[in-house]
């Protein structure tokens, strides 16, 4: 579960690599939504898979702890 959570954090950070810090303060970065291609698409699917795996592992841990 720890390995899954670390991998999930890393994948989310890698996806947000191109996001500017101005948007954190409420500024408009002026970006346009584009289609995901290549490695971005693969990283997106990996993030979805890791989040599903983390959710399932969490449920199994809760069920087995009772």
Coordinates of N, CA, C and O in Angstrom, one line a residue, residues 8-56:
X8 N 1.6 6.7 -6.9 CA 0.4 7.5 -7.3 C 0.8 9.0 -7.1 O 0.5 9.8 -8.0
X9 N 1.5 9.3 -6.0 CA 2.0 10.7 -5.8 C 2.9 11.1 -6.9 O 2.8 12.2 -7.5
X10 N 3.9 10.3 -7.3 CA 4.8 10.6 -8.3 C 4.1 10.8 -9.7 O 4.5 11.7 -10.4
X11 N 3.2 9.9 -10.0 CA 2.5 10.1 -11.3 C 1.7 11.4 -11.3 O 1.6 12.0 -12.4
X12 N 1.1 11.8 -10.2 CA 0.3 13.0 -10.2 C 1.3 14.2 -10.4 O 1.0 15.2 -11.1
X13 N 2.4 14.2 -9.7 CA 3.4 15.2 -9.8 C 4.0 15.4 -11.2 O 4.1 16.5 -11.7
X14 N 4.2 14.2 -11.8 CA 4.7 14.3 -13.2 C 3.7 14.8 -14.2 O 4.0 15.5 -15.2
X15 N 2.4 14.6 -13.9 CA 1.4 15.2 -14.8 C 1.3 16.7 -14.6 O 1.0 17.4 -15.6
X16 N 1.5 17.2 -13.4 CA 1.4 18.6 -13.2 C 2.7 19.4 -13.4 O 2.9 20.5 -13.0
X17 N 3.7 18.7 -14.1 CA 5.0 19.3 -14.3 C 4.9 20.6 -15.1 O 5.6 21.6 -14.8
X18 N 4.0 20.8 -16.1 CA 3.9 21.9 -16.9 C 3.0 23.0 -16.3 O 2.8 24.1 -17.0
X19 N 2.4 22.8 -15.2 CA 1.4 23.8 -14.6 C 2.2 25.0 -14.0 O 3.1 24.8 -13.2
X20 N 1.8 26.2 -14.3 CA 2.5 27.4 -13.8 C 2.0 27.6 -12.4 O 0.9 27.3 -12.0
X21 N 2.9 28.3 -11.6 CA 2.6 28.7 -10.2 C 1.6 29.8 -10.2 O 1.0 30.0 -9.1
X22 N 1.4 30.6 -11.2 CA 0.5 31.7 -11.2 C -1.0 31.2 -11.0 O -1.8 32.0 -10.5
X23 N -1.3 30.0 -11.5 CA -2.7 29.6 -11.3 C -3.0 29.2 -9.9 O -4.1 29.2 -9.5
X24 N -2.0 29.0 -9.1 CA -2.2 28.7 -7.7 C -2.7 29.9 -6.9 O -3.5 29.8 -6.0
X25 N -2.3 31.1 -7.3 CA -2.7 32.3 -6.7 C -3.9 32.9 -7.3 O -4.3 34.0 -7.0
X26 N -4.6 32.1 -8.2 CA -5.8 32.6 -8.8 C -5.6 33.3 -10.2 O -6.6 33.7 -10.8
X27 N -4.4 33.3 -10.6 CA -4.1 34.0 -11.9 C -4.5 33.0 -13.1 O -4.5 31.8 -12.9
X28 N -4.9 33.6 -14.2 CA -5.3 32.8 -15.4 C -4.0 32.5 -16.2 O -3.3 33.4 -16.6
X29 N -3.8 31.2 -16.4 CA -2.6 30.8 -17.1 C -2.8 30.9 -18.6 O -1.8 30.8 -19.4
X30 N -4.0 31.0 -19.1 CA -4.3 31.1 -20.5 C -4.1 29.8 -21.3 O -3.9 29.9 -22.5
X31 N -4.2 28.7 -20.6 CA -3.9 27.5 -21.4 C -5.2 27.0 -22.0 O -6.3 27.3 -21.6
X32 N -5.0 26.2 -23.1 CA -6.1 25.7 -23.9 C -6.1 24.2 -23.7 O -5.0 23.6 -23.7
X33 N -7.3 23.6 -23.5 CA -7.3 22.1 -23.3 C -6.9 21.5 -24.6 O -7.4 21.8 -25.7
X34 N -6.0 20.5 -24.5 CA -5.5 19.8 -25.7 C -5.7 18.3 -25.4 O -5.8 17.8 -24.3
X35 N -5.6 17.5 -26.5 CA -5.7 16.1 -26.4 C -4.4 15.5 -25.9 O -3.3 16.0 -26.2
X36 N -4.5 14.5 -25.1 CA -3.3 13.8 -24.5 C -2.8 12.9 -25.6 O -3.5 12.1 -26.2
X37 N -1.5 13.0 -25.8 CA -0.8 12.1 -26.8 C 0.4 11.5 -26.2 O 1.1 12.1 -25.3
X38 N 0.8 10.4 -26.7 CA 2.1 9.7 -26.3 C 2.2 9.4 -24.8 O 1.4 8.8 -24.2
X39 N 3.3 10.0 -24.3 CA 3.6 9.7 -22.9 C 2.6 10.3 -21.9 O 2.3 9.7 -20.8
X40 N 2.0 11.4 -22.3 CA 1.0 12.0 -21.4 C -0.2 11.1 -21.3 O -0.8 11.0 -20.2
X41 N -0.6 10.5 -22.4 CA -1.8 9.6 -22.4 C -1.4 8.3 -21.5 O -2.3 7.9 -20.7
X42 N -0.2 7.8 -21.7 CA 0.2 6.6 -20.9 C 0.2 7.0 -19.4 O -0.3 6.2 -18.6
X43 N 0.8 8.1 -19.1 CA 0.9 8.5 -17.7 C -0.5 8.8 -17.1 O -0.8 8.4 -15.9
X44 N -1.4 9.3 -17.9 CA -2.8 9.5 -17.5 C -3.5 8.1 -17.1 O -4.1 8.0 -16.1
X45 N -3.3 7.1 -18.0 CA -3.8 5.8 -17.7 C -3.2 5.1 -16.5 O -3.8 4.4 -15.8
X46 N -1.9 5.3 -16.4 CA -1.2 4.8 -15.2 C -1.7 5.4 -13.9 O -1.9 4.7 -12.9
X47 N -2.0 6.7 -13.9 CA -2.5 7.3 -12.7 C -3.9 6.8 -12.4 O -4.2 6.6 -11.2
X48 N -4.7 6.6 -13.4 CA -6.1 6.0 -13.2 C -5.9 4.6 -12.6 O -6.6 4.3 -11.6
X49 N -5.1 3.8 -13.1 CA -4.9 2.5 -12.6 C -4.3 2.4 -11.2 O -4.8 1.6 -10.4
X50 N -3.4 3.3 -10.9 CA -2.8 3.3 -9.6 C -3.9 3.8 -8.5 O -3.9 3.3 -7.4
X51 N -4.7 4.8 -8.9 CA -5.7 5.2 -8.0 C -6.8 4.2 -7.8 O -7.3 4.0 -6.6
X52 N -7.1 3.4 -8.8 CA -8.1 2.3 -8.6 C -7.5 1.2 -7.7 O -8.1 0.7 -6.8
X53 N -6.2 0.9 -7.9 CA -5.5 -0.1 -7.1 C -5.4 0.4 -5.7 O -5.7 -0.4 -4.7
X54 N -5.1 1.6 -5.4 CA -5.1 2.2 -4.1 C -6.4 2.1 -3.4 O -6.5 1.7 -2.2
X55 N -7.5 2.4 -4.1 CA -8.8 2.3 -3.6 C -9.2 0.9 -3.2 O -9.7 0.6 -2.1
X56 N -8.9 -0.1 -4.0 CA -9.2 -1.5 -3.8 C -8.3 -2.0 -2.6 O -8.9 -2.7 -1.7

